[in-house]
JSON list of C-alpha atoms in Angstrom, two decimals:
[
{"chain": "A", "resi": 157, "resn": "MET", "atom": "CA", "xyz": [-100.46, -13.20, 12.19]},
{"chain": "A", "resi": 158, "resn": "THR", "atom": "CA", "xyz": [-96.74, -12.97, 12.95]},
{"chain": "A", "resi": 159, "resn": "ILE", "atom": "CA", "xyz": [-95.09, -9.88, 11.53]},
{"chain": "A", "resi": 160, "resn": "THR", "atom": "CA", "xyz": [-91.46, -10.11, 10.47]},
{"chain": "A", "resi": 161, "resn": "PRO", "atom": "CA", "xyz": [-89.42, -7.39, 8.78]},
{"chain": "A", "resi": 162, "resn": "ASP", "atom": "CA", "xyz": [-89.93, -9.20, 5.46]},
{"chain": "A", "resi": 163, "resn": "THR", "atom": "CA", "xyz": [-93.73, -9.43, 5.62]},
{"chain": "A", "resi": 164, "resn": "LEU", "atom": "CA", "xyz": [-94.91, -5.90, 4.97]},
{"chain": "A", "resi": 165, "resn": "THR", "atom": "CA", "xyz": [-98.38, -6.51, 3.58]},
{"chain": "A", "resi": 166, "resn": "LEU", "atom": "CA", "xyz": [-101.41, -4.28, 3.43]},
{"chain": "A", "resi": 167, "resn": "GLU", "atom": "CA", "xyz": [-103.11, -6.50, 5.99]},
{"chain": "A", "resi": 168, "resn": "ALA", "atom": "CA", "xyz": [-100.12, -6.54, 8.36]},
{"chain": "A", "resi": 169, "resn": "ALA", "atom": "CA", "xyz": [-99.75, -2.77, 8.30]},
{"chain": "A", "resi": 170, "resn": "ASP", "atom": "CA", "xyz": [-103.55, -2.23, 8.39]},
{"chain": "A", "resi": 171, "resn": "TRP", "atom": "CA", "xyz": [-103.44, -0.16, 5.20]},
{"chain": "A", "resi": 172, "resn": "GLY", "atom": "CA", "xyz": [-106.51, -1.86, 3.79]},
{"chain": "A", "resi": 173, "resn": "ARG", "atom": "CA", "xyz": [-108.68, -0.79, 6.76]},
{"chain": "A", "resi": 174, "resn": "GLY", "atom": "CA", "xyz": [-108.41, 2.97, 6.50]},
{"chain": "A", "resi": 175, "resn": "GLY", "atom": "CA", "xyz": [-104.68, 3.18, 7.16]},
{"chain": "A", "resi": 176, "resn": "ALA", "atom": "CA", "xyz": [-103.91, 5.41, 4.16]},
{"chain": "A", "resi": 177, "resn": "VAL", "atom": "CA", "xyz": [-102.10, 7.86, 6.47]},
{"chain": "A", "resi": 178, "resn": "ARG", "atom": "CA", "xyz": [-99.60, 6.54, 9.03]},
{"chain": "A", "resi": 179, "resn": "LEU", "atom": "CA", "xyz": [-97.25, 8.19, 11.48]},
{"chain": "A", "resi": 180, "resn": "GLY", "atom": "CA", "xyz": [-93.77, 6.71, 11.20]},
{"chain": "A", "resi": 181, "resn": "THR", "atom": "CA", "xyz": [-90.08, 7.30, 11.85]},
{"chain": "A", "resi": 182, "resn": "VAL", "atom": "CA", "xyz": [-87.38, 7.65, 9.20]},
{"chain": "A", "resi": 183, "resn": "THR", "atom": "CA", "xyz": [-84.91, 4.76, 9.49]},
{"chain": "A", "resi": 184, "resn": "ASP", "atom": "CA", "xyz": [-82.81, 5.24, 6.32]},
{"chain": "A", "resi": 185, "resn": "PHE", "atom": "CA", "xyz": [-82.51, 7.62, 3.41]},
{"chain": "A", "resi": 186, "resn": "ASP", "atom": "CA", "xyz": [-80.85, 7.58, 0.02]},
{"chain": "A", "resi": 187, "resn": "ALA", "atom": "CA", "xyz": [-79.92, 11.19, -0.79]},
{"chain": "A", "resi": 188, "resn": "GLN", "atom": "CA", "xyz": [-79.05, 10.56, -4.44]},
{"chain": "A", "resi": 189, "resn": "ARG", "atom": "CA", "xyz": [-82.38, 8.86, -5.18]},
{"chain": "A", "resi": 190, "resn": "CYS", "atom": "CA", "xyz": [-84.39, 11.14, -2.82]},
{"chain": "A", "resi": 191, "resn": "ARG", "atom": "CA", "xyz": [-85.93, 8.10, -1.11]},
{"chain": "A", "resi": 192, "resn": "ALA", "atom": "CA", "xyz": [-86.52, 7.20, 2.54]},
{"chain": "A", "resi": 193, "resn": "ARG", "atom": "CA", "xyz": [-87.51, 4.08, 4.46]},
{"chain": "A", "resi": 194, "resn": "VAL", "atom": "CA", "xyz": [-89.93, 4.55, 7.32]},
{"chain": "A", "resi": 195, "resn": "ARG", "atom": "CA", "xyz": [-90.74, 2.36, 10.35]},
{"chain": "A", "resi": 196, "resn": "ILE", "atom": "CA", "xyz": [-94.53, 2.39, 10.64]},
{"chain": "A", "resi": 197, "resn": "ALA", "atom": "CA", "xyz": [-95.07, -0.27, 13.32]},
{"chain": "A", "resi": 198, "resn": "GLY", "atom": "CA", "xyz": [-93.18, -2.26, 15.93]},
{"chain": "A", "resi": 199, "resn": "GLU", "atom": "CA", "xyz": [-89.70, -1.91, 17.36]},
{"chain": "A", "resi": 200, "resn": "GLY", "atom": "CA", "xyz": [-86.34, -3.55, 16.71]},
{"chain": "A", "resi": 201, "resn": "GLU", "atom": "CA", "xyz": [-86.39, -6.95, 14.99]},
{"chain": "A", "resi": 202, "resn": "THR", "atom": "CA", "xyz": [-90.19, -6.99, 14.74]},
{"chain": "A", "resi": 203, "resn": "SER", "atom": "CA", "xyz": [-90.53, -3.53, 13.21]},
{"chain": "A", "resi": 204, "resn": "VAL", "atom": "CA", "xyz": [-92.45, -3.05, 9.97]},
{"chain": "A", "resi": 205, "resn": "ARG", "atom": "CA", "xyz": [-90.71, -0.73, 7.52]},
{"chain": "A", "resi": 206, "resn": "THR", "atom": "CA", "xyz": [-91.82, 0.61, 4.19]},
{"chain": "A", "resi": 207, "resn": "GLY", "atom": "CA", "xyz": [-89.89, 0.15, 1.00]},
{"chain": "A", "resi": 208, "resn": "TRP", "atom": "CA", "xyz": [-87.98, 3.10, -0.44]},
{"chain": "A", "resi": 209, "resn": "LEU", "atom": "CA", "xyz": [-90.47, 6.00, -0.66]},
{"chain": "A", "resi": 210, "resn": "PRO", "atom": "CA", "xyz": [-89.99, 9.40, -2.26]},
{"chain": "A", "resi": 211, "resn": "TRP", "atom": "CA", "xyz": [-90.12, 12.16, 0.33]},
{"chain": "A", "resi": 212, "resn": "ALA", "atom": "CA", "xyz": [-92.10, 15.34, -0.13]},
{"chain": "A", "resi": 213, "resn": "THR", "atom": "CA", "xyz": [-90.50, 18.78, 0.10]},
{"chain": "A", "resi": 214, "resn": "TRP", "atom": "CA", "xyz": [-91.87, 22.31, 0.28]},
{"chain": "A", "resi": 215, "resn": "ALA", "atom": "CA", "xyz": [-91.18, 23.09, -3.35]},
{"chain": "A", "resi": 216, "resn": "ALA", "atom": "CA", "xyz": [-89.89, 21.22, -6.40]},
{"chain": "A", "resi": 217, "resn": "GLY", "atom": "CA", "xyz": [-90.61, 23.56, -9.34]},
{"chain": "A", "resi": 218, "resn": "HIS", "atom": "CA", "xyz": [-89.35, 27.12, -9.96]},
{"chain": "A", "resi": 219, "resn": "LEU", "atom": "CA", "xyz": [-88.13, 27.12, -6.36]},
{"chain": "A", "resi": 220, "resn": "ARG", "atom": "CA", "xyz": [-86.56, 23.87, -5.20]},
{"chain": "A", "resi": 221, "resn": "VAL", "atom": "CA", "xyz": [-85.90, 23.20, -1.52]},
{"chain": "A", "resi": 222, "resn": "TRP", "atom": "CA", "xyz": [-83.44, 20.44, -0.66]},
{"chain": "A", "resi": 223, "resn": "GLN", "atom": "CA", "xyz": [-83.56, 18.99, 2.84]},
{"chain": "A", "resi": 224, "resn": "ALA", "atom": "CA", "xyz": [-82.96, 15.32, 3.39]},
{"chain": "A", "resi": 225, "resn": "PRO", "atom": "CA", "xyz": [-84.93, 13.83, 6.29]},
{"chain": "A", "resi": 226, "resn": "ALA", "atom": "CA", "xyz": [-83.01, 12.98, 9.45]},
{"chain": "A", "resi": 227, "resn": "ILE", "atom": "CA", "xyz": [-82.76, 9.46, 10.81]},
{"chain": "A", "resi": 228, "resn": "GLY", "atom": "CA", "xyz": [-85.23, 9.37, 13.71]},
{"chain": "A", "resi": 229, "resn": "GLU", "atom": "CA", "xyz": [-87.38, 12.21, 12.35]},
{"chain": "A", "resi": 230, "resn": "GLN", "atom": "CA", "xyz": [-91.09, 11.55, 12.55]},
{"chain": "A", "resi": 231, "resn": "CYS", "atom": "CA", "xyz": [-93.03, 11.74, 9.31]},
{"chain": "A", "resi": 232, "resn": "LEU", "atom": "CA", "xyz": [-96.36, 10.87, 7.77]},
{"chain": "A", "resi": 233, "resn": "VAL", "atom": "CA", "xyz": [-96.63, 8.12, 5.18]},
{"chain": "A", "resi": 234, "resn": "LEU", "atom": "CA", "xyz": [-99.37, 9.01, 2.72]},
{"chain": "A", "resi": 235, "resn": "ALA", "atom": "CA", "xyz": [-100.66, 6.11, 0.61]},
{"chain": "A", "resi": 236, "resn": "PRO", "atom": "CA", "xyz": [-103.62, 7.02, -1.62]},
{"chain": "A", "resi": 237, "resn": "SER", "atom": "CA", "xyz": [-106.34, 4.38, -1.10]},
{"chain": "A", "resi": 238, "resn": "GLY", "atom": "CA", "xyz": [-103.82, 2.42, 0.99]},
{"chain": "A", "resi": 239, "resn": "ASP", "atom": "CA", "xyz": [-101.71, 1.70, -2.11]},
{"chain": "A", "resi": 240, "resn": "MET", "atom": "CA", "xyz": [-98.07, 1.52, -0.99]},
{"chain": "A", "resi": 241, "resn": "ALA", "atom": "CA", "xyz": [-96.92, 1.67, -4.63]},
{"chain": "A", "resi": 242, "resn": "GLN", "atom": "CA", "xyz": [-98.08, 5.32, -4.60]},
{"chain": "A", "resi": 243, "resn": "ALA", "atom": "CA", "xyz": [-96.94, 6.14, -1.06]},
{"chain": "A", "resi": 244, "resn": "VAL", "atom": "CA", "xyz": [-94.92, 9.25, -0.20]},
{"chain": "A", "resi": 245, "resn": "ALA", "atom": "CA", "xyz": [-93.10, 10.14, 3.04]},
{"chain": "A", "resi": 246, "resn": "LEU", "atom": "CA", "xyz": [-93.96, 13.61, 4.33]},
{"chain": "A", "resi": 247, "resn": "PRO", "atom": "CA", "xyz": [-91.21, 14.55, 6.81]},
{"chain": "A", "resi": 248, "resn": "ALA", "atom": "CA", "xyz": [-91.22, 17.09, 9.59]},
{"chain": "A", "resi": 249, "resn": "VAL", "atom": "CA", "xyz": [-93.39, 16.24, 12.56]},
{"chain": "A", "resi": 250, "resn": "PHE", "atom": "CA", "xyz": [-91.97, 18.01, 15.64]},
{"chain": "A", "resi": 251, "resn": "GLN", "atom": "CA", "xyz": [-91.19, 15.81, 18.64]},
{"chain": "A", "resi": 252, "resn": "GLN", "atom": "CA", "xyz": [-91.09, 18.14, 21.64]},
{"chain": "A", "resi": 253, "resn": "GLN", "atom": "CA", "xyz": [-89.87, 15.38, 23.98]},
{"chain": "A", "resi": 254, "resn": "ARG", "atom": "CA", "xyz": [-86.80, 14.55, 21.82]},
{"chain": "A", "resi": 255, "resn": "PRO", "atom": "CA", "xyz": [-83.81, 16.93, 21.77]},
{"chain": "A", "resi": 256, "resn": "GLY", "atom": "CA", "xyz": [-82.90, 17.79, 18.20]},
{"chain": "A", "resi": 257, "resn": "PHE", "atom": "CA", "xyz": [-86.43, 17.17, 16.91]},
{"chain": "A", "resi": 258, "resn": "ALA", "atom": "CA", "xyz": [-88.34, 19.80, 18.93]},
{"chain": "A", "resi": 259, "resn": "ALA", "atom": "CA", "xyz": [-89.78, 23.02, 17.45]},
{"chain": "A", "resi": 260, "resn": "PRO", "atom": "CA", "xyz": [-87.06, 25.73, 17.44]},
{"chain": "A", "resi": 261, "resn": "SER", "atom": "CA", "xyz": [-89.45, 28.46, 18.63]},
{"chain": "A", "resi": 262, "resn": "ASP", "atom": "CA", "xyz": [-92.74, 28.89, 20.44]},
{"chain": "A", "resi": 263, "resn": "LYS", "atom": "CA", "xyz": [-93.53, 32.33, 19.03]},
{"chain": "A", "resi": 264, "resn": "PRO", "atom": "CA", "xyz": [-96.28, 32.29, 16.38]},
{"chain": "A", "resi": 265, "resn": "GLU", "atom": "CA", "xyz": [-95.16, 35.67, 14.98]},
{"chain": "A", "resi": 266, "resn": "HIS", "atom": "CA", "xyz": [-91.75, 34.22, 14.02]},
{"chain": "A", "resi": 267, "resn": "THR", "atom": "CA", "xyz": [-90.86, 32.31, 10.86]},
{"chain": "A", "resi": 268, "resn": "LEU", "atom": "CA", "xyz": [-87.64, 30.43, 11.53]},
{"chain": "A", "resi": 269, "resn": "LEU", "atom": "CA", "xyz": [-85.19, 28.17, 9.72]},
{"chain": "A", "resi": 270, "resn": "ALA", "atom": "CA", "xyz": [-82.85, 26.70, 12.32]},
{"chain": "A", "resi": 271, "resn": "TRP", "atom": "CA", "xyz": [-79.94, 24.33, 11.76]},
{"chain": "A", "resi": 272, "resn": "ASP", "atom": "CA", "xyz": [-78.53, 21.92, 14.33]},
{"chain": "A", "resi": 273, "resn": "ASP", "atom": "CA", "xyz": [-75.15, 23.75, 14.38]},
{"chain": "A", "resi": 274, "resn": "GLY", "atom": "CA", "xyz": [-76.78, 26.92, 15.76]},
{"chain": "A", "resi": 275, "resn": "GLY", "atom": "CA", "xyz": [-77.24, 28.87, 12.52]},
{"chain": "A", "resi": 276, "resn": "TYR", "atom": "CA", "xyz": [-80.66, 30.34, 11.79]},
{"chain": "A", "resi": 277, "resn": "ILE", "atom": "CA", "xyz": [-82.69, 32.76, 9.69]},
{"chain": "A", "resi": 278, "resn": "ARG", "atom": "CA", "xyz": [-85.62, 34.31, 11.54]},
{"chain": "A", "resi": 279, "resn": "TYR", "atom": "CA", "xyz": [-88.25, 36.81, 10.39]},
{"chain": "A", "resi": 280, "resn": "GLU", "atom": "CA", "xyz": [-90.19, 38.55, 13.17]},
{"chain": "A", "resi": 281, "resn": "ARG", "atom": "CA", "xyz": [-93.51, 39.86, 11.88]},
{"chain": "A", "resi": 282, "resn": "ASP", "atom": "CA", "xyz": [-94.13, 41.77, 15.11]},
{"chain": "A", "resi": 283, "resn": "THR", "atom": "CA", "xyz": [-90.86, 43.79, 14.89]},
{"chain": "A", "resi": 284, "resn": "HIS", "atom": "CA", "xyz": [-90.43, 43.62, 11.07]},
{"chain": "A", "resi": 285, "resn": "ARG", "atom": "CA", "xyz": [-86.86, 42.35, 11.50]},
{"chain": "A", "resi": 286, "resn": "LEU", "atom": "CA", "xyz": [-85.02, 39.71, 9.50]},
{"chain": "A", "resi": 287, "resn": "ILE", "atom": "CA", "xyz": [-82.21, 38.11, 11.51]},
{"chain": "A", "resi": 288, "resn": "LEU", "atom": "CA", "xyz": [-79.53, 35.93, 9.98]},
{"chain": "A", "resi": 289, "resn": "HIS", "atom": "CA", "xyz": [-77.19, 34.19, 12.42]},
{"chain": "A", "resi": 290, "resn": "ALA", "atom": "CA", "xyz": [-74.16, 32.11, 11.47]},
{"chain": "A", "resi": 291, "resn": "SER", "atom": "CA", "xyz": [-71.68, 30.64, 13.92]},
{"chain": "A", "resi": 292, "resn": "CYS", "atom": "CA", "xyz": [-68.76, 31.77, 11.76]},
{"chain": "A", "resi": 293, "resn": "VAL", "atom": "CA", "xyz": [-69.22, 34.03, 8.75]},
{"chain": "A", "resi": 294, "resn": "VAL", "atom": "CA", "xyz": [-71.94, 35.03, 6.29]},
{"chain": "A", "resi": 295, "resn": "ARG", "atom": "CA", "xyz": [-70.58, 34.77, 2.77]},
{"chain": "A", "resi": 296, "resn": "ILE", "atom": "CA", "xyz": [-72.26, 36.52, -0.14]},
{"chain": "A", "resi": 297, "resn": "GLU", "atom": "CA", "xyz": [-71.15, 35.52, -3.61]},
{"chain": "A", "resi": 298, "resn": "GLY", "atom": "CA", "xyz": [-71.93, 38.32, -6.02]},
{"chain": "A", "resi": 299, "resn": "ASP", "atom": "CA", "xyz": [-72.64, 42.01, -5.57]},
{"chain": "A", "resi": 300, "resn": "LEU", "atom": "CA", "xyz": [-74.46, 43.38, -2.54]},
{"chain": "A", "resi": 301, "resn": "LEU", "atom": "CA", "xyz": [-76.68, 46.43, -3.01]},
{"chain": "A", "resi": 302, "resn": "VAL", "atom": "CA", "xyz": [-77.86, 48.10, 0.18]},
{"chain": "A", "resi": 303, "resn": "THR", "atom": "CA", "xyz": [-80.28, 51.03, 0.07]},
{"chain": "A", "resi": 304, "resn": "GLY", "atom": "CA", "xyz": [-80.09, 51.77, 3.81]},
{"chain": "A", "resi": 305, "resn": "ASP", "atom": "CA", "xyz": [-77.07, 52.24, 6.05]},
{"chain": "A", "resi": 306, "resn": "VAL", "atom": "CA", "xyz": [-74.70, 49.44, 7.03]},
{"chain": "A", "resi": 307, "resn": "TYR", "atom": "CA", "xyz": [-73.40, 49.13, 10.58]},
{"chain": "A", "resi": 308, "resn": "ALA", "atom": "CA", "xyz": [-70.38, 47.10, 11.63]},
{"chain": "A", "resi": 309, "resn": "GLY", "atom": "CA", "xyz": [-69.15, 47.10, 15.21]},
{"chain": "A", "resi": 310, "resn": "GLY", "atom": "CA", "xyz": [-71.41, 50.08, 15.97]},
{"chain": "A", "resi": 311, "resn": "VAL", "atom": "CA", "xyz": [-69.94, 52.20, 13.14]},
{"chain": "A", "resi": 312, "resn": "SER", "atom": "CA", "xyz": [-72.17, 53.58, 10.37]},
{"chain": "A", "resi": 313, "resn": "LEU", "atom": "CA", "xyz": [-70.85, 53.15, 6.82]},
{"chain": "A", "resi": 314, "resn": "ARG", "atom": "CA", "xyz": [-72.64, 56.34, 5.69]},
{"chain": "A", "resi": 315, "resn": "LYS", "atom": "CA", "xyz": [-72.12, 58.57, 8.72]},
{"chain": "A", "resi": 316, "resn": "HIS", "atom": "CA", "xyz": [-68.67, 57.64, 10.02]},
{"chain": "A", "resi": 317, "resn": "ARG", "atom": "CA", "xyz": [-65.93, 60.27, 10.00]},
{"chain": "A", "resi": 318, "resn": "HIS", "atom": "CA", "xyz": [-62.21, 60.11, 9.32]},
{"chain": "A", "resi": 319, "resn": "THR", "atom": "CA", "xyz": [-59.65, 62.13, 11.20]},
{"chain": "A", "resi": 320, "resn": "GLY", "atom": "CA", "xyz": [-56.29, 63.33, 9.91]},
{"chain": "A", "resi": 321, "resn": "VAL", "atom": "CA", "xyz": [-57.53, 63.87, 6.36]},
{"chain": "A", "resi": 322, "resn": "ARG", "atom": "CA", "xyz": [-57.03, 67.22, 4.58]},
{"chain": "A", "resi": 323, "resn": "ARG", "atom": "CA", "xyz": [-60.18, 68.74, 3.08]},
{"chain": "A", "resi": 324, "resn": "GLY", "atom": "CA", "xyz": [-60.28, 69.29, -0.65]},
{"chain": "A", "resi": 325, "resn": "ASP", "atom": "CA", "xyz": [-59.31, 66.87, -3.35]},
{"chain": "A", "resi": 326, "resn": "SER", "atom": "CA", "xyz": [-57.05, 64.74, -1.12]},
{"chain": "A", "resi": 327, "resn": "THR", "atom": "CA", "xyz": [-57.74, 61.05, -0.76]},
{"chain": "A", "resi": 328, "resn": "SER", "atom": "CA", "xyz": [-57.15, 59.13, 2.44]},
{"chain": "A", "resi": 329, "resn": "ASP", "atom": "CA", "xyz": [-55.09, 55.98, 2.52]},
{"chain": "A", "resi": 330, "resn": "GLY", "atom": "CA", "xyz": [-56.88, 52.64, 2.21]},
{"chain": "A", "resi": 331, "resn": "PRO", "atom": "CA", "xyz": [-58.31, 50.83, 5.22]},
{"chain": "A", "resi": 332, "resn": "THR", "atom": "CA", "xyz": [-56.04, 48.97, 7.60]},
{"chain": "A", "resi": 333, "resn": "GLY", "atom": "CA", "xyz": [-56.56, 45.93, 9.82]},
{"chain": "A", "resi": 334, "resn": "GLY", "atom": "CA", "xyz": [-59.66, 43.84, 9.74]},
{"chain": "A", "resi": 335, "resn": "GLU", "atom": "CA", "xyz": [-58.17, 40.47, 8.91]},
{"chain": "A", "resi": 336, "resn": "ALA", "atom": "CA", "xyz": [-60.60, 38.00, 7.32]},
{"chain": "A", "resi": 337, "resn": "PRO", "atom": "CA", "xyz": [-62.03, 35.39, 9.70]},
{"chain": "A", "resi": 338, "resn": "ALA", "atom": "CA", "xyz": [-60.40, 31.96, 9.66]},
{"chain": "A", "resi": 339, "resn": "CYS", "atom": "CA", "xyz": [-63.59, 30.16, 8.61]},
{"chain": "A", "resi": 340, "resn": "GLN", "atom": "CA", "xyz": [-64.55, 31.55, 5.23]}
]
């Protein structure tokens, strides 16, 4: 049988013979409709692609996680009983040999969200630390309540001292300097 891009059939894709789960590569996505097309066989002009499939996410109820799949990202296509009408794309299969698609850590005690611009959030179970890294600025909209101390540039918010201030009921002048960063 000759396979052309227009002849995606259960027989051509081998879905009817136990192919209810396939490894594929995302070729297109429609962010507004939350749909992706996946290449499941072949290359170039002879590739076999799915129709527009919904993609699965970590959570879609009380917590909703939005992350569109990347073009070139490997995924699984899950088709119950081989039925493509019910198929779903399950993104996120690491590709260690491809830059940009490799796992961002090799430490099992870390939980890490890493973005391709260098930003990340990492929790280290072994040290009990939560690390948030942004290449520019961390912006918090709303109040921030901290029960411990806050350190900035090696200075403690609770324990720092002022000089040149008279004891008693005097109040020091407001802070000076500390211009806001350009990227807010």
